[in-house]
Coordinates of C-alpha atoms in Angstrom, one line a residue:
M1 CA 0.0 0.0 0.0
I2 CA 1.6 3.2 -1.2
L3 CA 0.1 6.6 -0.4
D4 CA 1.4 9.8 -2.1
E5 CA 4.3 11.4 -0.3
K6 CA 3.0 15.0 -0.8
E7 CA -0.5 14.0 0.4
I8 CA 0.9 12.2 3.5
M9 CA 3.4 14.9 4.5
S10 CA 0.7 17.6 4.0
L11 CA -1.6 15.6 6.4
L12 CA 1.2 15.4 9.0
Q13 CA 2.1 19.1 8.6
N14 CA -1.5 20.2 8.9
T15 CA -2.0 18.2 12.1
I16 CA 1.1 19.8 13.6
S17 CA 0.0 23.3 12.5
E18 CA -3.5 22.8 14.0
N19 CA -1.9 22.1 17.4
P20 CA 0.3 25.1 18.1
G21 CA 2.3 25.0 21.3
K22 CA 2.1 21.2 21.7
T23 CA 5.3 19.1 21.7
M24 CA 4.1 16.3 19.5
G25 CA 4.9 13.9 16.7
I26 CA 2.8 12.0 14.2
G27 CA 3.7 9.0 12.1
V28 CA 2.0 7.0 9.4
S29 CA 3.1 3.6 8.1
A30 CA 1.3 1.3 5.7
R31 CA 2.2 -2.0 4.1
E32 CA 0.6 -4.5 1.6
T33 CA 1.8 -8.0 1.9
G34 CA 1.1 -10.9 -0.4
S35 CA 1.9 -14.4 0.9
T36 CA 1.7 -17.8 -0.6
R37 CA 2.4 -20.9 1.5
F38 CA 2.9 -24.5 0.5
A39 CA 3.3 -27.9 2.3
N40 CA 3.3 -31.6 1.4
N41 CA 3.8 -30.6 -2.3
A42 CA 0.7 -28.5 -2.4
I43 CA -0.2 -24.8 -2.1
T44 CA -2.1 -24.3 1.2
T45 CA -2.8 -20.6 1.4
N46 CA -2.6 -17.6 -0.9
G47 CA -3.7 -14.2 0.3
V48 CA -3.0 -10.4 0.4
Y49 CA -3.5 -8.2 3.5
N50 CA -3.1 -4.5 4.1
R51 CA -2.2 -2.7 7.2
L52 CA -2.2 1.0 8.0
D53 CA -1.2 2.6 11.3
L54 CA -1.3 6.3 12.4
Y55 CA 0.1 7.2 15.8
V56 CA 0.2 10.4 17.6
E57 CA 2.5 11.2 20.6
V58 CA 2.2 14.2 22.9
L59 CA 5.0 15.1 25.3
K60 CA 4.7 17.1 28.4
G61 CA 8.0 17.4 30.1
K62 CA 9.0 13.8 31.1
K63 CA 5.5 12.5 30.3
R64 CA 4.3 11.0 27.1
G65 CA 0.9 9.9 25.7
I66 CA 0.4 7.8 22.6
A67 CA -2.7 7.1 20.6
V68 CA -2.9 4.8 17.6
I69 CA -5.6 4.6 14.9
N70 CA -5.9 2.7 11.6
E71 CA -7.4 5.4 9.4
L72 CA -6.6 8.8 8.0
N73 CA -9.9 10.5 8.7
K74 CA -9.2 14.1 9.9
D75 CA -11.8 13.9 12.7
K76 CA -10.4 10.6 13.9
I77 CA -6.9 12.2 13.9
K78 CA -8.1 15.1 16.0
E79 CA -9.6 12.6 18.4
A80 CA -6.3 10.7 18.6
V81 CA -4.4 13.9 19.3
A82 CA -6.9 14.7 22.1
R83 CA -6.6 11.2 23.5
A84 CA -2.8 11.3 23.4
E85 CA -2.8 14.6 25.3
V86 CA -5.1 13.2 28.0
L87 CA -2.8 10.2 28.4
A88 CA 0.2 12.5 28.7
D89 CA -1.5 14.3 31.5
V90 CA -2.1 11.1 33.6
A91 CA 1.1 9.2 32.6
P92 CA 3.8 8.8 35.2
E93 CA 7.0 10.7 34.6
N94 CA 9.7 8.8 32.7
A95 CA 13.1 9.9 33.8
E96 CA 14.6 8.4 30.6
L97 CA 12.3 10.1 28.2
M98 CA 14.5 12.2 25.8
P99 CA 13.3 15.4 24.1
P100 CA 12.3 15.1 20.4
L101 CA 15.0 15.6 17.8
G102 CA 15.0 18.5 15.3
P103 CA 15.7 18.2 11.5
Q104 CA 18.2 15.5 10.6
K105 CA 20.3 14.8 7.5
Y106 CA 20.0 11.1 6.5
P107 CA 22.6 9.3 4.4
K108 CA 21.8 8.4 0.8
V109 CA 21.1 4.7 0.5
P110 CA 20.6 2.4 -2.5
E111 CA 17.1 2.0 -3.8
L112 CA 14.8 0.2 -1.3
Y113 CA 11.7 0.3 -3.4
F114 CA 11.2 -1.8 -6.6
K115 CA 8.0 -1.6 -8.7
S116 CA 8.7 -5.2 -9.8
T117 CA 8.2 -6.3 -6.2
A118 CA 5.3 -4.1 -5.5
E119 CA 3.4 -5.4 -8.5
F120 CA 4.5 -9.1 -8.2
S121 CA 1.1 -10.9 -8.5
P122 CA -0.2 -13.9 -6.6
G123 CA -0.1 -15.8 -9.9
K124 CA 3.6 -15.2 -10.2
R125 CA 4.2 -16.4 -6.7
V126 CA 2.1 -19.5 -7.4
D127 CA 4.0 -20.2 -10.7
S128 CA 7.3 -20.0 -8.8
I129 CA 6.1 -22.4 -6.1
I130 CA 4.7 -24.9 -8.6
S131 CA 8.1 -25.1 -10.2
V132 CA 9.6 -26.0 -6.8
I133 CA 6.8 -28.6 -6.2
D134 CA 7.4 -30.2 -9.6
K135 CA 11.1 -30.4 -8.9
A136 CA 10.4 -32.0 -5.5
K137 CA 8.0 -34.6 -7.0
K138 CA 10.6 -35.5 -9.7
E139 CA 13.2 -36.2 -7.0
K140 CA 10.6 -38.0 -4.8
L141 CA 10.9 -35.2 -2.2
T142 CA 8.3 -33.3 -0.2
A143 CA 8.4 -29.5 -0.4
A144 CA 7.2 -26.8 2.0
G145 CA 7.8 -23.1 2.5
F146 CA 6.4 -19.7 1.5
F147 CA 6.9 -16.8 -0.8
E148 CA 6.1 -13.3 0.4
T149 CA 6.3 -9.9 -1.3
S150 CA 5.4 -6.6 0.2
S151 CA 5.5 -2.9 -0.4
G152 CA 4.9 0.1 1.9
F153 CA 6.0 3.4 3.3
S154 CA 6.9 5.0 6.6
A155 CA 6.4 8.7 7.3
F156 CA 7.0 10.9 10.4
M157 CA 6.9 14.5 11.4
N158 CA 7.3 16.3 14.8
S159 CA 6.8 19.8 16.1
K160 CA 10.6 20.4 16.2
G161 CA 11.0 20.0 12.5
L162 CA 12.1 16.4 12.1
S163 CA 10.5 14.7 9.1
Y164 CA 11.0 11.8 6.8
Y165 CA 9.2 9.6 4.2
L166 CA 10.6 6.3 3.1
L167 CA 9.3 3.8 0.5
S168 CA 10.4 0.1 0.6
T169 CA 9.7 -3.3 -0.9
R170 CA 10.7 -6.7 0.4
S171 CA 10.6 -10.2 -1.1
Y172 CA 11.2 -13.3 0.9
F173 CA 11.3 -16.9 -0.3
N174 CA 11.9 -20.0 1.9
N175 CA 11.8 -23.7 0.9
T176 CA 12.5 -26.9 2.7
L177 CA 12.6 -30.2 0.8
R178 CA 12.6 -33.6 2.6
S179 CA 13.0 -37.2 1.7
G180 CA 11.5 -40.2 3.4
E181 CA 15.0 -41.4 4.4
G182 CA 15.9 -38.7 6.9
G183 CA 17.2 -36.2 4.4
S184 CA 16.4 -32.5 4.5
G185 CA 17.5 -29.4 2.7
W186 CA 16.7 -25.7 3.2
A187 CA 17.3 -22.5 1.3
S188 CA 16.1 -19.0 1.7
A189 CA 16.6 -15.5 0.3
E190 CA 15.5 -12.0 1.0
E191 CA 15.8 -9.1 -1.5
E192 CA 14.3 -5.7 -2.0
D193 CA 14.0 -6.6 -5.8
V194 CA 12.0 -9.8 -6.3
D195 CA 13.8 -10.3 -9.6
K196 CA 16.9 -11.1 -7.7
V197 CA 15.2 -14.0 -5.8
A198 CA 16.5 -17.1 -7.8
V199 CA 13.7 -19.5 -6.9
G200 CA 15.0 -22.3 -9.2
K201 CA 18.6 -22.0 -7.7
L202 CA 17.2 -22.0 -4.2
A203 CA 15.1 -25.1 -4.9
D204 CA 18.1 -26.8 -6.5
G205 CA 20.2 -26.2 -3.4
A206 CA 17.5 -27.5 -1.0
S207 CA 17.0 -30.5 -3.2
R208 CA 20.7 -31.3 -3.3
K209 CA 21.0 -31.1 0.5
A210 CA 17.9 -33.3 0.9
L211 CA 19.2 -36.0 -1.3
D212 CA 22.8 -35.8 0.1
S213 CA 21.6 -36.0 3.7
R214 CA 19.6 -39.2 3.4
N215 CA 20.4 -42.1 5.8
P216 CA 22.6 -40.2 8.2
K217 CA 25.2 -42.1 10.2
P218 CA 25.7 -41.7 13.9
L219 CA 28.4 -39.4 15.2
P220 CA 28.9 -38.7 18.9
A221 CA 28.7 -35.3 20.5
G222 CA 31.9 -33.5 21.3
K223 CA 34.2 -30.7 20.2
Y224 CA 34.8 -30.6 16.4
T225 CA 36.3 -28.4 13.8
V226 CA 33.2 -27.1 11.9
I227 CA 32.6 -25.5 8.6
L228 CA 29.6 -23.1 9.2
E229 CA 27.8 -22.2 6.0
P230 CA 26.9 -18.5 5.7
A231 CA 23.3 -18.9 7.0
A232 CA 24.7 -20.4 10.2
V233 CA 27.2 -17.5 10.5
A234 CA 24.5 -14.9 10.0
D235 CA 22.7 -16.2 13.1
M236 CA 25.8 -16.3 15.2
V237 CA 26.8 -12.7 14.3
W238 CA 23.2 -11.4 14.8
F239 CA 23.0 -12.9 18.3
L240 CA 26.4 -11.4 19.1
L241 CA 25.3 -7.9 18.1
Y242 CA 21.9 -8.2 19.8
N243 CA 24.0 -8.2 23.0
F244 CA 26.3 -5.3 22.1
T245 CA 24.4 -2.8 24.3
A246 CA 26.5 -0.5 26.4
R247 CA 24.0 -0.1 29.2
E248 CA 23.8 -3.8 29.9
A249 CA 27.6 -3.9 29.9
D250 CA 28.0 -0.9 32.2
E251 CA 25.4 -2.2 34.6
G252 CA 27.2 -5.5 35.0
R253 CA 24.6 -7.6 33.1
S254 CA 26.6 -8.6 30.0
F255 CA 29.6 -10.6 28.7
L256 CA 31.0 -7.1 27.9
S257 CA 30.9 -6.0 31.6
L258 CA 34.0 -5.2 33.7
P259 CA 34.2 -4.3 37.4
D260 CA 33.4 -0.8 38.6
G261 CA 30.8 -0.1 36.0
K262 CA 33.2 -0.3 33.0
N263 CA 32.9 -2.2 29.8
R264 CA 35.2 -3.9 27.3
L265 CA 35.0 -1.2 24.6
G266 CA 38.5 -1.0 23.0
E267 CA 39.5 -4.6 24.0
M268 CA 40.3 -7.5 21.7
L269 CA 37.3 -9.7 21.8
V270 CA 37.7 -12.2 18.9
S271 CA 40.2 -13.3 16.2
S272 CA 42.1 -10.5 14.4
K273 CA 40.6 -12.0 11.2
V274 CA 37.2 -10.7 12.2
T275 CA 35.8 -7.2 11.1
I276 CA 32.1 -6.6 11.4
S277 CA 30.3 -3.4 10.5
S278 CA 26.9 -2.0 9.6
D279 CA 26.2 0.5 6.8
P280 CA 22.7 1.3 5.4
S281 CA 24.5 2.5 2.2
F282 CA 26.2 -0.8 1.6
P283 CA 24.9 -1.8 -1.9
Q284 CA 24.7 -5.6 -1.4
I285 CA 22.5 -5.3 1.6
P286 CA 21.0 -1.7 1.9
A287 CA 19.0 -0.7 5.0
F288 CA 16.8 2.1 6.4
P289 CA 18.9 5.1 7.2
I290 CA 16.9 6.0 10.3
G291 CA 17.6 4.8 13.8
E292 CA 16.3 5.5 17.3
D293 CA 14.0 8.5 17.6
G294 CA 14.8 9.5 14.0
L295 CA 18.6 9.6 14.4
P296 CA 20.5 9.0 11.2
Q297 CA 22.0 5.5 10.8
E298 CA 25.7 6.0 9.9
K299 CA 28.3 3.5 9.0
T300 CA 29.4 1.8 12.2
V301 CA 32.3 -0.5 12.8
W302 CA 31.5 -2.9 15.7
I303 CA 34.6 -5.1 15.6
E304 CA 37.7 -4.2 13.7
K305 CA 40.4 -6.9 13.4
G306 CA 39.1 -8.5 16.6
M307 CA 38.8 -5.3 18.6
I308 CA 35.5 -3.8 19.9
K309 CA 35.2 -0.4 18.3
N310 CA 31.6 0.5 19.1
L311 CA 28.7 -0.5 21.4
I312 CA 25.0 0.4 21.1
Y313 CA 24.3 3.6 23.1
T314 CA 20.6 4.7 23.3
R315 CA 20.1 8.5 23.4
F316 CA 19.5 8.3 27.2
W317 CA 22.5 6.2 28.0
A318 CA 24.8 8.1 25.7
E319 CA 23.9 11.4 27.5
K320 CA 24.3 9.8 30.9
M321 CA 27.7 8.4 30.0
G322 CA 29.0 11.4 28.0
K323 CA 29.0 9.5 24.7
A324 CA 27.5 10.0 21.3
P325 CA 24.4 7.8 20.6
V326 CA 24.9 4.7 18.5
S327 CA 21.8 3.0 17.1
F328 CA 21.1 -0.7 16.8
P329 CA 22.8 -2.1 13.7
A330 CA 20.9 -1.4 10.5
N331 CA 22.4 -4.5 8.9
I332 CA 25.4 -6.8 9.3
I333 CA 28.5 -6.8 7.0
M334 CA 31.3 -9.2 7.9
E335 CA 34.5 -9.2 5.9
G336 CA 35.7 -12.5 4.5
D337 CA 38.7 -13.8 2.6
N338 CA 39.3 -14.9 -1.0
Y339 CA 38.3 -18.5 -0.5
R340 CA 35.3 -20.6 -1.5
L341 CA 33.3 -23.0 0.8
E342 CA 35.0 -25.8 -1.1
D343 CA 38.4 -24.5 -0.1
L344 CA 37.4 -24.5 3.6
I345 CA 36.2 -28.1 3.3
R346 CA 39.4 -29.1 1.4
S347 CA 41.6 -27.8 4.2
T348 CA 39.9 -29.9 6.9
G349 CA 41.2 -33.3 7.9
K350 CA 38.2 -34.1 10.0
G351 CA 35.2 -31.9 10.9
V352 CA 31.5 -31.3 10.6
L353 CA 29.8 -29.2 7.9
V354 CA 26.8 -27.3 9.3
S355 CA 24.2 -26.0 6.8
R356 CA 22.2 -23.9 9.3
F357 CA 21.1 -23.5 12.9
W358 CA 17.6 -23.6 14.4
Y359 CA 15.9 -22.8 17.7
I360 CA 18.7 -20.8 19.2
R361 CA 18.2 -19.6 22.8
D362 CA 20.2 -17.8 25.4
L363 CA 21.6 -19.8 28.3
N364 CA 23.9 -17.4 30.1
P365 CA 24.2 -13.7 29.1
M366 CA 27.3 -13.2 31.2
I367 CA 29.3 -15.4 28.9
L368 CA 26.9 -15.1 25.9
L369 CA 26.3 -18.9 26.0
L370 CA 23.7 -20.0 23.4
T371 CA 22.1 -23.3 22.7
G372 CA 20.5 -24.5 19.5
L373 CA 20.2 -27.2 16.9
T374 CA 21.8 -28.0 13.6
R375 CA 19.3 -28.7 10.9
D376 CA 18.7 -29.5 7.2
G377 CA 22.0 -31.1 6.3
T378 CA 24.9 -31.9 8.7
F379 CA 27.8 -33.8 7.3
L380 CA 31.1 -35.4 8.3
I381 CA 34.2 -34.1 6.6
E382 CA 37.2 -36.5 6.2
K383 CA 40.5 -35.9 4.5
G384 CA 39.2 -32.7 2.8
K385 CA 36.0 -34.2 1.4
V386 CA 32.4 -34.4 2.6
S387 CA 32.2 -38.1 3.6
H388 CA 28.6 -38.7 4.5
P389 CA 25.6 -37.2 6.4
V390 CA 25.5 -37.5 10.2
N391 CA 22.9 -37.0 12.9
N392 CA 22.0 -33.5 14.0
F393 CA 23.4 -32.0 17.2
R394 CA 22.4 -29.7 20.0
F395 CA 25.2 -27.1 20.6
N396 CA 26.1 -25.1 23.7
E397 CA 28.4 -22.5 22.3
S398 CA 29.1 -18.7 22.4
P399 CA 29.4 -16.5 19.3
V400 CA 32.5 -15.0 21.0
N401 CA 34.2 -18.4 21.1
V402 CA 33.1 -19.1 17.5
L403 CA 34.7 -15.9 16.3
K404 CA 37.8 -16.4 18.5
N405 CA 38.4 -19.8 16.9
V406 CA 38.1 -18.8 13.3
E407 CA 40.7 -20.4 11.1
M408 CA 39.5 -19.6 7.6
M409 CA 36.8 -17.6 5.9
S410 CA 35.2 -17.7 2.5
Q411 CA 34.1 -14.7 0.4
P412 CA 31.0 -13.1 2.0
L413 CA 27.6 -13.1 0.4
R414 CA 24.0 -12.0 1.3
V415 CA 22.1 -14.8 3.1
V416 CA 19.2 -15.1 5.6
G417 CA 19.8 -16.6 9.0
G418 CA 17.7 -19.7 9.6
E419 CA 16.8 -18.7 13.2
T420 CA 16.7 -14.9 13.1
G421 CA 15.2 -14.7 9.6
Q422 CA 17.3 -11.6 9.0
S423 CA 19.7 -10.9 6.2
A424 CA 23.4 -10.5 6.6
F425 CA 26.4 -10.2 4.3
V426 CA 28.8 -12.8 5.8
P427 CA 31.3 -15.5 4.8
A428 CA 31.4 -19.2 5.6
L429 CA 33.7 -19.9 8.5
K430 CA 36.1 -22.7 9.5
V431 CA 36.0 -22.8 13.3
K432 CA 38.0 -25.1 15.7
E433 CA 36.7 -26.7 18.9
F434 CA 33.0 -26.1 18.3
N435 CA 31.0 -27.7 21.1
F436 CA 28.2 -30.1 20.2
S437 CA 26.8 -30.9 23.6
S438 CA 24.4 -33.8 22.6
V439 CA 23.0 -35.7 19.7
S440 CA 19.6 -34.6 18.3
D441 CA 17.0 -36.7 16.6
A442 CA 15.7 -33.8 14.6
V443 CA 15.8 -34.0 10.9

């Protein structure tokens, strides 16, 4: 659902103008999403839904009231403003509430809106999925997954002069193919431009994994050298950066905490091979250039050659600690090396190839210990070659240890994490001493 920029911004401006003297903000977002799902080699659902939200916030000192409606009727907007004002009157004071920002300059980012995605029809999604189902039937596999395309906008304006309007599209495809002999393969992709989603290639990859992983042989739990394919790496790195908040570190609640209210900013954390950043202008994986409260998202280096260069500072915590605010990562970009996945496998005498992770959960935030499962293709490597499929594992491991123990990296590429469902531009990794804590019966 796309509404004209001039019309929307005029509506926001008029609302601000009609409420002189109020410290307020008003935002509108809308999205149209088409989704087609399939399972057991058949399409199960195919639908389109629209959502529109308009929210008004009124600030009175350290108090804030918010009202949300789902229409653009002017009388209803007036009612929302009045309701937000009443709520601000009765709200308790929030000591951490920051004043609204004034005008901001946002970095130029690659195109986030593609007409091809916005106009991608249900019939085209169905045709793509039927090609996957046909491939699965030919290989005597069972296919499941979904294909979503969406388009929308986000607009905001406040009484201090901050304003923005952003258009975006998203396409997301996911397929899992399974055999009746314990084999399973998965592949997924997310792109702003649906024409970049190579459904046939993704189905081929999942099919190949499903066939290759049939009849897995037992392998005991323990510590192994592992080759993590990029989708598994994406999840590890996202879980690391989820926990890169300065406040948790300063308050002694994080693996980044030090005594006396200090944190590990500036310390070596992982291997010197590792550099991780975020940049909404990065062409392979562009992102919204707007962060907390409307702050511009700038290029941020989180880890440089193993050293912590930045932590996430909210506006409140940054002011309290005398720092500049640093927003949550807009995306993830991890540098790699000039190797292929095959080169990492070839260099390994004995190890385990992991396609992706699933059901990752926190165990201990003080050491960032995670647990999760391997899934959809786990293989033994012997003498530089993939020998045969093996059972899946539960792991108890920390992303910090994973990145400390990196021995080799491939060239990075854009992938989707199997657990987080978020894109990242990351390499495959060869990692020593990865801890598989137990065997899993999951496929």
